[in-house]
Tab-separated table of C-alpha atoms and ligand atoms in Angstrom:
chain	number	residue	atom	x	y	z
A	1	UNK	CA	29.633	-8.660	-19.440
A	2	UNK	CA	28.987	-8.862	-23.230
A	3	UNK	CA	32.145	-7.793	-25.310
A	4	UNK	CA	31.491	-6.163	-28.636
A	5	UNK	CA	34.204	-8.826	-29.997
A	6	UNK	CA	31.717	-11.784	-28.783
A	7	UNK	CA	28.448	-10.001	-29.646
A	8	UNK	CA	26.657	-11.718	-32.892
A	9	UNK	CA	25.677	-8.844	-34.582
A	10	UNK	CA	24.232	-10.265	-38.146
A	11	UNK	CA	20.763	-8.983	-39.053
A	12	UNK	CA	20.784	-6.471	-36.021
A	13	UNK	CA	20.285	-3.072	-35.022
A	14	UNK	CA	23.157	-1.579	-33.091
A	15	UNK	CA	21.949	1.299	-31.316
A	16	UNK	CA	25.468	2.863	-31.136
A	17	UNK	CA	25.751	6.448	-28.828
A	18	UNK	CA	28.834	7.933	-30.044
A	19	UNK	CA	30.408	11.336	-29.161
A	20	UNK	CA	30.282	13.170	-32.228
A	21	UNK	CA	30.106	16.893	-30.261
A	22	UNK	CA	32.526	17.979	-32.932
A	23	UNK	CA	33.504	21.805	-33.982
A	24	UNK	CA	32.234	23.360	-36.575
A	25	UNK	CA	33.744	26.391	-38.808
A	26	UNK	CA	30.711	29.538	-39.414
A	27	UNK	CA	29.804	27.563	-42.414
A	28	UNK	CA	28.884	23.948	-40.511
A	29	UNK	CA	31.741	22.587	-41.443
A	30	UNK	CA	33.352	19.938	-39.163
A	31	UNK	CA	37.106	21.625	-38.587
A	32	UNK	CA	38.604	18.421	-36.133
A	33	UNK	CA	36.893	15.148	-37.006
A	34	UNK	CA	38.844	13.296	-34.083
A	35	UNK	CA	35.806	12.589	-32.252
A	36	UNK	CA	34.147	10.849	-35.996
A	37	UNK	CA	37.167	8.834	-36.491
A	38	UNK	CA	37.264	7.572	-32.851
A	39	UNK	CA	33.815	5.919	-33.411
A	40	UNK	CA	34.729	4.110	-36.604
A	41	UNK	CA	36.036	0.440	-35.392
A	42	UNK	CA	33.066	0.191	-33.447
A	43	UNK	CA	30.957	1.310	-36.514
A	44	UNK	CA	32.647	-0.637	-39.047
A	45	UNK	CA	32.871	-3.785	-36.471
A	46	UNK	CA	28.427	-3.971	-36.580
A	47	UNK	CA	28.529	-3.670	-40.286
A	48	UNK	CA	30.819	-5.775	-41.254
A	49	UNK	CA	29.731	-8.559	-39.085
A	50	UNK	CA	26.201	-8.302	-40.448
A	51	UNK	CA	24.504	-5.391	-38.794
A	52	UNK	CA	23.005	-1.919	-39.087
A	53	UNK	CA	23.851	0.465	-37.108
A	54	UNK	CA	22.036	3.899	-35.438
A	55	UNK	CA	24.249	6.524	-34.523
A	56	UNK	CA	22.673	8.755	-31.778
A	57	UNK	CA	25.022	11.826	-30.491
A	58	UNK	CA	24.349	15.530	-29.205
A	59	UNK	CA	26.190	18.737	-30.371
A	60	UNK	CA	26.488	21.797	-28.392
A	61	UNK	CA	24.302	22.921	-25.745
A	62	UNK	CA	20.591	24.026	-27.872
A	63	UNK	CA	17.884	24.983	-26.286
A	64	UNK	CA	15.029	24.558	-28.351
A	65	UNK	CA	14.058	21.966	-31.265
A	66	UNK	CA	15.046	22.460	-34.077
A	67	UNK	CA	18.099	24.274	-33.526
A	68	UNK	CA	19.789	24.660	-37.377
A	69	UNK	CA	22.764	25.685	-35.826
A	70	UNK	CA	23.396	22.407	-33.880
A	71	UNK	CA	21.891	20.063	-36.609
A	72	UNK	CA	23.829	17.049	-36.779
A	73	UNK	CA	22.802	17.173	-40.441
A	74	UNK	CA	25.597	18.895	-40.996
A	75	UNK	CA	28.180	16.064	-40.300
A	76	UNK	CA	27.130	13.859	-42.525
A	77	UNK	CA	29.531	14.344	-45.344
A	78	UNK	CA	32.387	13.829	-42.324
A	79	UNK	CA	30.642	10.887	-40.815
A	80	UNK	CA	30.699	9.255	-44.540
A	81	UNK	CA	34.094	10.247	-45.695
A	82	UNK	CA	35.176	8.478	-42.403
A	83	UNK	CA	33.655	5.618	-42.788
A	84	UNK	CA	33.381	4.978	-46.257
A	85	UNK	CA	29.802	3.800	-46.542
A	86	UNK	CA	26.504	6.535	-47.093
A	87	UNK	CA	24.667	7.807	-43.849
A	88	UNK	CA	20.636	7.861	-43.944
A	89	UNK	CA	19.956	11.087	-41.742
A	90	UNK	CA	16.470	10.678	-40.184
A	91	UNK	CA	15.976	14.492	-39.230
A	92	UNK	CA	14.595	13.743	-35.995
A	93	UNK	CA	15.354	11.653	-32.846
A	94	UNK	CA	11.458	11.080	-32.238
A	95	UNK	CA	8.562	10.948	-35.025
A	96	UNK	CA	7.658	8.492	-37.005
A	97	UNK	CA	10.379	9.429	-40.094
A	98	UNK	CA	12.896	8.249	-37.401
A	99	UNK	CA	11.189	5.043	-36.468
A	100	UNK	CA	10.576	4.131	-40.087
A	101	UNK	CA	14.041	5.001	-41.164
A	102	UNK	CA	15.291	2.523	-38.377
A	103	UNK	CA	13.037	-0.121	-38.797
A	104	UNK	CA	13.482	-0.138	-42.331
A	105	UNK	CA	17.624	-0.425	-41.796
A	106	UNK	CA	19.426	-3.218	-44.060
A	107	UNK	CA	22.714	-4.890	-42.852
A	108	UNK	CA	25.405	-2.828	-43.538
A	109	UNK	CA	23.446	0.498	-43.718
A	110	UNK	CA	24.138	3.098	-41.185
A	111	UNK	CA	21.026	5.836	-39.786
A	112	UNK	CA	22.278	8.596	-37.803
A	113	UNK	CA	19.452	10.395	-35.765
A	114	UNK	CA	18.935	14.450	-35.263
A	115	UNK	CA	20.917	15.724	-32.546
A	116	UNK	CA	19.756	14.409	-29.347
A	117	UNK	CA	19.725	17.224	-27.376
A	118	UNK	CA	17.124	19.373	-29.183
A	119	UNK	CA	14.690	17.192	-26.623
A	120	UNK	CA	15.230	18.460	-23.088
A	121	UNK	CA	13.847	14.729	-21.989
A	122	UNK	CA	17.813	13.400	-23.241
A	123	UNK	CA	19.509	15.857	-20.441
A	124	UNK	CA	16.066	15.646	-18.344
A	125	UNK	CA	16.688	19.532	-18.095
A	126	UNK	CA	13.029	21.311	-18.203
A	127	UNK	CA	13.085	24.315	-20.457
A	128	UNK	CA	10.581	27.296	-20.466
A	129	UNK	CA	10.624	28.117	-17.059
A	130	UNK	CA	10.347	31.803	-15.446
A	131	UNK	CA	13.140	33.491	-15.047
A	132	UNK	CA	11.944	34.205	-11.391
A	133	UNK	CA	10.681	30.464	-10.563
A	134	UNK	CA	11.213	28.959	-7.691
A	135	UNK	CA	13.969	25.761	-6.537
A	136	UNK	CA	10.288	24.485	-5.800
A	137	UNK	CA	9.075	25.112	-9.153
A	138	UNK	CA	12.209	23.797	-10.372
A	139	UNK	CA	11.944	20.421	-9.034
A	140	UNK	CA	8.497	19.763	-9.587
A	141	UNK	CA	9.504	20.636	-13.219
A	142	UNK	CA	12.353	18.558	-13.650
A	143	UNK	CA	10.404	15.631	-12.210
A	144	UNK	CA	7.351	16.340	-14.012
A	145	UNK	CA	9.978	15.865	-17.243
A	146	UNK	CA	11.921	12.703	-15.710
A	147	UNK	CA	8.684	10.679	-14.752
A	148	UNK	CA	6.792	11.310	-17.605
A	149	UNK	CA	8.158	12.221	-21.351
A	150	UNK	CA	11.474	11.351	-20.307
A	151	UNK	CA	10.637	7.645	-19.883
A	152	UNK	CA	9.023	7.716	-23.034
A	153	UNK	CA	11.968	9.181	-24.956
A	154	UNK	CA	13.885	6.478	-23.463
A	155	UNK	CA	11.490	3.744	-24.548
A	156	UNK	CA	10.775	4.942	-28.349
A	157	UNK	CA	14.612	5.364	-28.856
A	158	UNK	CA	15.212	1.562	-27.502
A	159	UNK	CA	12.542	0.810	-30.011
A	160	UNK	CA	14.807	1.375	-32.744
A	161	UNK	CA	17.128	-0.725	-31.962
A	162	UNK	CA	18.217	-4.970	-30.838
A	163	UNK	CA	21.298	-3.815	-29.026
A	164	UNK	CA	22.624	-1.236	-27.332
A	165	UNK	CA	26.555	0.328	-27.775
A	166	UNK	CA	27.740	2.962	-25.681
A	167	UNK	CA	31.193	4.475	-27.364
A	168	UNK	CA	30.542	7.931	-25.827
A	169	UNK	CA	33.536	7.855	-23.334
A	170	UNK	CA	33.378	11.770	-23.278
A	171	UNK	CA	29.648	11.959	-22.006
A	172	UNK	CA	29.870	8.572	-19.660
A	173	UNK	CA	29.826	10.953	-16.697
A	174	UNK	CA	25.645	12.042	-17.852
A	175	UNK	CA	23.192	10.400	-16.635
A	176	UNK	CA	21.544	11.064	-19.488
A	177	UNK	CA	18.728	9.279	-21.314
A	178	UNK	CA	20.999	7.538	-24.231
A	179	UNK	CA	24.343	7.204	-22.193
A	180	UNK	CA	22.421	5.714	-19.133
A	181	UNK	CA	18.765	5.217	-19.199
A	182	UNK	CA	18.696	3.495	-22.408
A	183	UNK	CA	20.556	0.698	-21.071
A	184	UNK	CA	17.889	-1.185	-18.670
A	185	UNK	CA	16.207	-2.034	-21.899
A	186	UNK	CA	18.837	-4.245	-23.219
A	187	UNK	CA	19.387	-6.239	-19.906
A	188	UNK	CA	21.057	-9.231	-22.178
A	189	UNK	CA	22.012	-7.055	-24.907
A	190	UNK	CA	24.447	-3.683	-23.809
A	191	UNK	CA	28.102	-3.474	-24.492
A	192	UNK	CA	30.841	-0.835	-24.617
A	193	UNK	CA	32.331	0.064	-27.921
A	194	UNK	CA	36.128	-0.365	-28.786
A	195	UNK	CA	36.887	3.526	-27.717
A	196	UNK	CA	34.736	2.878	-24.548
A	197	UNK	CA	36.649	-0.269	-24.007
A	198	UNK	CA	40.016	1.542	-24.391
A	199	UNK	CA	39.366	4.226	-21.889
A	200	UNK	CA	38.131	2.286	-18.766
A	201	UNK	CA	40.740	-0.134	-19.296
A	202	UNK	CA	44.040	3.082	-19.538
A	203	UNK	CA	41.706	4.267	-16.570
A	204	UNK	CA	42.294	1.016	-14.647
A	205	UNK	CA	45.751	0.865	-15.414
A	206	UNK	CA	46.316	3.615	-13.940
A	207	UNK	CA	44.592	4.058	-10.545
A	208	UNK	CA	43.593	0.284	-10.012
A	209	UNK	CA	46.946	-0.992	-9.564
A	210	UNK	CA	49.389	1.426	-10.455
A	211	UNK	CA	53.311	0.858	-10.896
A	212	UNK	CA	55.054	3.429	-8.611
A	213	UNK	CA	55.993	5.843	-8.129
A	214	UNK	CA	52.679	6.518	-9.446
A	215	UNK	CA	52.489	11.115	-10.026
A	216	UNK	CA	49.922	13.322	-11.000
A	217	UNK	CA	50.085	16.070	-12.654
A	218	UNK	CA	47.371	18.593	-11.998
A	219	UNK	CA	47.069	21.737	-13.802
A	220	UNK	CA	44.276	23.942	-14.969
A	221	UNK	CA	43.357	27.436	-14.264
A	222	UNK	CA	41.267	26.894	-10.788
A	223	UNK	CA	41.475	25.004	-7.206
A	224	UNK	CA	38.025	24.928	-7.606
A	225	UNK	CA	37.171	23.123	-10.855
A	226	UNK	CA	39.871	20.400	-9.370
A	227	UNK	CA	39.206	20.065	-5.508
A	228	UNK	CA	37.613	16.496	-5.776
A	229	UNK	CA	40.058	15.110	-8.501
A	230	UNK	CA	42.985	16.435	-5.968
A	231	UNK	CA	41.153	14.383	-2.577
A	232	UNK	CA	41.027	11.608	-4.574
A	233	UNK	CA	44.663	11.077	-6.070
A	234	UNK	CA	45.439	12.351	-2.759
A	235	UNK	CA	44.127	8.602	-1.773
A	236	UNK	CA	46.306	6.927	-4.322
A	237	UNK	CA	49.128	8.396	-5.807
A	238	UNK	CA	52.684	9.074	-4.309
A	239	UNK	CA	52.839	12.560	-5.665
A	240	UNK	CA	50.713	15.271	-7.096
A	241	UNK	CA	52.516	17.948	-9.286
A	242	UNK	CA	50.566	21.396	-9.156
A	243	UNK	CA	51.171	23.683	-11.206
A	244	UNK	CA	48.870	26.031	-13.802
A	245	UNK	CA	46.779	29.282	-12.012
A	246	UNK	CA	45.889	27.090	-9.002
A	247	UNK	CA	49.293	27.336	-7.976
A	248	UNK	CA	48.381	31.258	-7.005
A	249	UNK	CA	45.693	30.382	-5.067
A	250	UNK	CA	47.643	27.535	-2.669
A	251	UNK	CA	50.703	30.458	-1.972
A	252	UNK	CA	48.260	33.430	-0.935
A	253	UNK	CA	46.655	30.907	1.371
A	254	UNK	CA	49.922	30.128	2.928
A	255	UNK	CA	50.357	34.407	3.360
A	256	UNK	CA	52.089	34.620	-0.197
A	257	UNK	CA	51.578	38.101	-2.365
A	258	UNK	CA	50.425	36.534	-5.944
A	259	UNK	CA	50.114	40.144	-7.271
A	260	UNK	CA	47.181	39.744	-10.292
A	261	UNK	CA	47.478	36.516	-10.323
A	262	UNK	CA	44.100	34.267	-10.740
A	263	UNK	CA	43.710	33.579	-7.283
A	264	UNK	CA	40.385	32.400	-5.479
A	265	UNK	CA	40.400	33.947	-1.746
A	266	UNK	CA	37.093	32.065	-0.950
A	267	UNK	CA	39.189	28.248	-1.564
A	268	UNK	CA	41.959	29.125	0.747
A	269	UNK	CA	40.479	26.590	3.354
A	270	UNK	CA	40.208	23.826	1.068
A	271	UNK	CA	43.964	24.424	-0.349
A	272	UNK	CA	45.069	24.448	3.137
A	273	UNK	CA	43.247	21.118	3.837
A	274	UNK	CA	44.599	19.475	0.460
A	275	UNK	CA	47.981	20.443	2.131
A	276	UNK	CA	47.753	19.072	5.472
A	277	UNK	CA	45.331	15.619	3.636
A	278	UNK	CA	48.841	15.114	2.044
A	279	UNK	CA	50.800	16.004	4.925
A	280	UNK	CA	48.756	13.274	7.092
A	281	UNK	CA	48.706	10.650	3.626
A	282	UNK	CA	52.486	10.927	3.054
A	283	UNK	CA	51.804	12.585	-0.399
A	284	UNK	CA	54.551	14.339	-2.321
A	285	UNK	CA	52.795	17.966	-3.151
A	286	UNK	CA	55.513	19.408	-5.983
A	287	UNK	CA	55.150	22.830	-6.563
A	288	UNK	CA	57.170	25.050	-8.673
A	289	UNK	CA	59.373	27.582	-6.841
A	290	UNK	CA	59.099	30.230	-9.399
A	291	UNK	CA	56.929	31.724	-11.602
A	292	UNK	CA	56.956	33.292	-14.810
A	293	UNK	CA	55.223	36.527	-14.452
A	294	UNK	CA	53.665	39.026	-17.191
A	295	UNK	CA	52.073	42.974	-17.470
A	296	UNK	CA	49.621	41.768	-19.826
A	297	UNK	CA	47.935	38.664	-21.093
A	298	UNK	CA	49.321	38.167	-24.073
A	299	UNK	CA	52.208	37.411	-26.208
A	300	UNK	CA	53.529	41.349	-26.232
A	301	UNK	CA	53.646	41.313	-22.503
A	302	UNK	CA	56.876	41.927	-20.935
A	303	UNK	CA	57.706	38.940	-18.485
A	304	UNK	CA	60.580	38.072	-15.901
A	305	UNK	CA	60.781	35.542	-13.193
A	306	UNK	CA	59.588	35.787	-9.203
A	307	UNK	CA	59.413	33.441	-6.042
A	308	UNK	CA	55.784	32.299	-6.971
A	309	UNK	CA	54.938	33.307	-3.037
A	310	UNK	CA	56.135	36.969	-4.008
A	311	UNK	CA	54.629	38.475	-7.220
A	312	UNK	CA	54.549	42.094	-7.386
A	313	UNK	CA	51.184	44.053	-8.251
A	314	UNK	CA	50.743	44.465	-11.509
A	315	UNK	CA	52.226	41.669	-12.799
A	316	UNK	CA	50.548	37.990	-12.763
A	317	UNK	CA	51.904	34.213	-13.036
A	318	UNK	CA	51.363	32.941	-16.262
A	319	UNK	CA	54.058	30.167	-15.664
A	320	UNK	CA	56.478	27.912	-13.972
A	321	UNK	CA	59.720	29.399	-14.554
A	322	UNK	CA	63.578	27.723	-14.282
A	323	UNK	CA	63.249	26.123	-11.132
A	324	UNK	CA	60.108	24.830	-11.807
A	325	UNK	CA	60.630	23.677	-14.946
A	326	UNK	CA	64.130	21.362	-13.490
A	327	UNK	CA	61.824	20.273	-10.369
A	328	UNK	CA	59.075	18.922	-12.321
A	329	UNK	CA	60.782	17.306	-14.844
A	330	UNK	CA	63.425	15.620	-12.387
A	331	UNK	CA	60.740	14.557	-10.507
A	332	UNK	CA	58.720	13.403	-13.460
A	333	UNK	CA	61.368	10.875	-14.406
A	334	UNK	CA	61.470	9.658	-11.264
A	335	UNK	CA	57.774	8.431	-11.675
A	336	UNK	CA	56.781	5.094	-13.077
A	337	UNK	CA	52.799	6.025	-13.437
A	338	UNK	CA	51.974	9.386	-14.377
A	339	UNK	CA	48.588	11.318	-15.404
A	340	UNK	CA	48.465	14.398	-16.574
A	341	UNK	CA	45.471	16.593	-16.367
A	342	UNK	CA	45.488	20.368	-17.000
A	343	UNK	CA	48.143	22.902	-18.272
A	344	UNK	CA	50.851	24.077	-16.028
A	345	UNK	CA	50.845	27.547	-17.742
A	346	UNK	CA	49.056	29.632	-20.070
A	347	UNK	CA	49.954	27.551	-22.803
A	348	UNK	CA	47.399	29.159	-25.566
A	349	UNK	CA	50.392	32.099	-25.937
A	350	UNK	CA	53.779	30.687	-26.931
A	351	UNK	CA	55.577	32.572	-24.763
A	352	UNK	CA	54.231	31.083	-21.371
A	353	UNK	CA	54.040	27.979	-23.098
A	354	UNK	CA	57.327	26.914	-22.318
A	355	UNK	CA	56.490	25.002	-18.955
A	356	UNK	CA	53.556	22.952	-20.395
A	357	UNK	CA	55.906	21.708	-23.255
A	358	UNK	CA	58.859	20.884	-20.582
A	359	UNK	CA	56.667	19.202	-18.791
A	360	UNK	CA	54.848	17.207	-22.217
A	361	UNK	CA	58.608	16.455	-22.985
A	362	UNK	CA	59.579	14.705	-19.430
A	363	UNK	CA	56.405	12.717	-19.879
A	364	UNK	CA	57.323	11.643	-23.197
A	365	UNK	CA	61.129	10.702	-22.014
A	366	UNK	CA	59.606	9.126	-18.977
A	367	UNK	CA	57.272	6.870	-21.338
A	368	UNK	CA	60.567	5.948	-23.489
A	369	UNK	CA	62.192	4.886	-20.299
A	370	UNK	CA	59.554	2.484	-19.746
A	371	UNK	CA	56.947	4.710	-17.713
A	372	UNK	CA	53.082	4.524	-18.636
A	373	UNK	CA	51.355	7.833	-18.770
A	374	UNK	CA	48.172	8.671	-19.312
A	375	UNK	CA	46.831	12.512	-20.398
A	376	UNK	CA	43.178	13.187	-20.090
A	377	UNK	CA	41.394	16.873	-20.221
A	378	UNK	CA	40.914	18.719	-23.166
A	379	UNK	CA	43.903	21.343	-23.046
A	380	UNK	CA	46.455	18.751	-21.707
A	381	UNK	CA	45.864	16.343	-24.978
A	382	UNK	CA	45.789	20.144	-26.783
A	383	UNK	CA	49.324	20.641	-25.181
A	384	UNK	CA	51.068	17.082	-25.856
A	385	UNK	CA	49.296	17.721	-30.001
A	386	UNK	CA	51.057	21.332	-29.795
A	387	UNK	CA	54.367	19.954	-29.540
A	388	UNK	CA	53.689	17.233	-31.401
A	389	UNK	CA	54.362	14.340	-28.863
A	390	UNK	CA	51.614	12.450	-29.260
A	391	UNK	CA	53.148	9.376	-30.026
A	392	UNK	CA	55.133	9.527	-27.374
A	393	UNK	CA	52.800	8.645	-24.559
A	394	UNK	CA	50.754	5.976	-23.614
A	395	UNK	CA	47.703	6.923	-24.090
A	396	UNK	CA	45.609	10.190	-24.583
A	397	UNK	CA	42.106	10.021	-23.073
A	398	UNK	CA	38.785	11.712	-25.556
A	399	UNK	CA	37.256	12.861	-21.998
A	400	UNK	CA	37.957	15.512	-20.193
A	401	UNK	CA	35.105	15.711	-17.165
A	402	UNK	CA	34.661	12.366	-17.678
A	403	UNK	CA	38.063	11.183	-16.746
A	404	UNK	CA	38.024	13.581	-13.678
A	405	UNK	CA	34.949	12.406	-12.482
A	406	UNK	CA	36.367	8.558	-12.998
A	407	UNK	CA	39.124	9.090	-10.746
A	408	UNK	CA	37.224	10.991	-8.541
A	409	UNK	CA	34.184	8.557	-7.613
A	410	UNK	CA	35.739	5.428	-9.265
A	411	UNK	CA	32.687	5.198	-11.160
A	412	UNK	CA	30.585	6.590	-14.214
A	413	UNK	CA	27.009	6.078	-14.992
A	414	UNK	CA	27.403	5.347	-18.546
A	415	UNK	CA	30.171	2.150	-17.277
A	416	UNK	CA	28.192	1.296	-14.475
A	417	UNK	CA	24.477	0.866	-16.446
A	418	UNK	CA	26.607	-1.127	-19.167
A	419	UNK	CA	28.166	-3.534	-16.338
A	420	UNK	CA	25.799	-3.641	-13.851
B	1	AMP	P1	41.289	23.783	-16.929
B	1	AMP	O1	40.154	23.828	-17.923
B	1	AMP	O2	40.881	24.095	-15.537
B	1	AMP	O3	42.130	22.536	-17.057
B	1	AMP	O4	42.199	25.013	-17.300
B	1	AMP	C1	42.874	25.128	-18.501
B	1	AMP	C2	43.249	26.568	-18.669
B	1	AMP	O5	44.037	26.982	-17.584
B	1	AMP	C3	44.029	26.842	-19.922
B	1	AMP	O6	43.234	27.604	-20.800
B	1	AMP	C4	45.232	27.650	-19.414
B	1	AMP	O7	45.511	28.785	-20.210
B	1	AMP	C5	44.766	28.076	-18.043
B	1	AMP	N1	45.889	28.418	-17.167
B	1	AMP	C6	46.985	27.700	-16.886
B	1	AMP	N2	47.837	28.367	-16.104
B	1	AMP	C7	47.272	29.574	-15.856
B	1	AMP	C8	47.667	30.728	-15.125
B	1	AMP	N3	48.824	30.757	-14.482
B	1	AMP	N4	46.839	31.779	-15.109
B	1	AMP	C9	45.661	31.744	-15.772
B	1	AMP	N5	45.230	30.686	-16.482
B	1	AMP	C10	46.024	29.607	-16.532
């Protein structure tokens, strides 16, 4: 495989997909630029070894082309202040402005295309249909769009470029036309970026051969978003902490009263057969004993503490509570590997925050004691920010689905197409 370190990149065109799905504020500004500055060694590695580069990203979820709202025009001014040199923006992924504007590239100058998704061949995703068309229709659609302009959005966006980056960790699990299709036409010429590079390799260290006891910590608001990530670690860790709403759903299908707790009634078979898979596998399954329950949703509820098997009605879990808090953490620092993926509370309202941030804080002590730990998932990484441990772990993954789906099949289209 080609490394980005080993890749002579004077007088090219680096084709560089980056993740640049950033927020914006109501007036398009960019209000977190994390995902900009992430790309930048990769960026400034092409330049200043004597290439040009062509950023290609998507933004949001538009539906039609052009979509002002989603125009990635409006990043420029963060993309430049990032990386210190002026962006070209060619308006366009497809027509000929585009093509000019890359062909026309000078080492050191950087092109960033329109917003890839304003072409429903990127997600190969047929828009227009009926409202009342058929899974028939659908198909026929979707492969009317994948064997025809599809394959030629591929090939006209190769065109731009003599090599092919992918830096998009956060959209590797797409097999979408510029984090996977893309790649066949640079057989000799495809490499990850540094931030790709970064995450496979935390990835690896963690589930390829981990040092035990090797936990994870699965949070989150729902069984169901989680059930494959859950088999999966069920095959290699040593423990699983659950915690978060999920927890609600695992005691009312062992008979527990979870009050208005979330609680999904239709995934009681599946938490019962994640119990007994760890049962059979030797697994650890820690589970807090207690929950923190409120009247309300938000931070004027009024809250006390119940056996998270016996919530009355009226009042929901929002929490781990004392005995939760001690169990995790104790078991935490027993742990030598851990991952963390998901909340273990409401932590968006400070007061039933106080079980994500015990649990952020054994993590962080565990790390200082020699531990490597690993948080992926968007509201885990928001957690560990909130009380400001960043620094304190060993590394914070930029993908969220992507990381689940990594553990979960071992695989992601946008690695594979660059390795294979
Ligand atoms: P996920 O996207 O599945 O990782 O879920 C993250 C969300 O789960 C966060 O917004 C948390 O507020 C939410 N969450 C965690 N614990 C609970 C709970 N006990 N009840 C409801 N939502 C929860």
């Amino acid at each position: 495989m080609i490394s980005i370190d080993n890749y002579d990149f004077k007088g090219k065109r680096a084709l560089v997909r980056v993740d640049f799905n950033v927020p914006l504020d109501d007036k398009g500004q960019v209000t977190d630029d994390t995902r900009i500055r992430a790309a930048v060694p990769t960026i400034k590695k092409v330049l200043a070894e004597g290439g040009s580069v062509i950023l290609m990203s998507h933004m949001g979820r538009p539906k039609k082309n052009p979509d002002p709202k989603y125009s990635l025009e409006q990043i420029v001014p963060a993309v430049e202040k990032n990386l210190g040199v002026k962006v070209a923006f060619a308006g366009d992924c497809m027509g000929d402005k585009a093509a000019e504007m890359a062909k026309a590239l000078k080492p050191g100058e950087v092109l960033l295309l329109e917003n890839l998704r304003f072409y429903a061949e990127e997600e190969g995703k047929p828009r227009g249909l009926a409202d009342d068309a058929t899974k028939e229709e659908k198909d026929a659609a979707k492969k009317a769009l994948k064997e025809g302009p599809q394959k030629e959005f591929v090939k006209k966006l190769a065109s731009y470029g003599d090599c092919y980056v992918n830096d998009a960790f956060g959209t590797a699990h797409r097999k979408h036309a510029s984090t996977y299709l893309i790649a066949k036409y640079f057989p000799n010429d495809k490499m990850f970026g540094y931030l790709m590079e970064r995450e496979v390799k935390a990835i690896a260290a963690v589930m390829e051969n981990p040092a035990r006891p090797f936990c994870a910590i699965i949070g989150g608001s729902k069984v169901s978003s989680k059930i494959g990530v859950i088999k999966a670690l069920i095959e290699k860790c040593d423990s699983i902490v659950i915690g978060g709403g999920m927890t609600y759903t695992f005691a009312a299908a062992q008979g527990g009263k979870v009050g208005n707790s979330i609680c999904e009634p239709d995934m009681f078979p599946v938490a019962l057969e994640i119990l007994e898979l760890a049962k059979q596998k030797g697994v650890k399954l820690v589970m807090s004993p207690d929950a923190l329950i409120a009247d309300d949703f938000s931070q004027n509820a009024n809250t006390k503490t119940a056996p998270a098997n016996n919530i009355p009605d009226g009042w929901e879990g929002v929490d781990i509570a004392d005995q939760g808090k001690k169990a995790f953490r104790e078991h935490i620092l027993g742990c030598k590997t851990i991952l963390w993926n998901g909340p273990v509370g409401v932590f968006e309202i400070d007061k039933f925050a106080t079980g994500s941030k015990e649990v952020a804080l054994a993590i962080a002590e565990a790390t200082k004691n020699g531990a490597y730990s690993l948080i992926g998932g968007g509201d885990s990484v928001a957690c560990v920010n909130k009380f400001g441990l960043a620094d304190q772990v060993s590394y914070i993954s930029t993908g969220g689905g992507a990381l689940l789906e990594y553990i979960e099949f071992g695989d992601l289209p946008g690695v594979a197409a660059i390795r294979d």
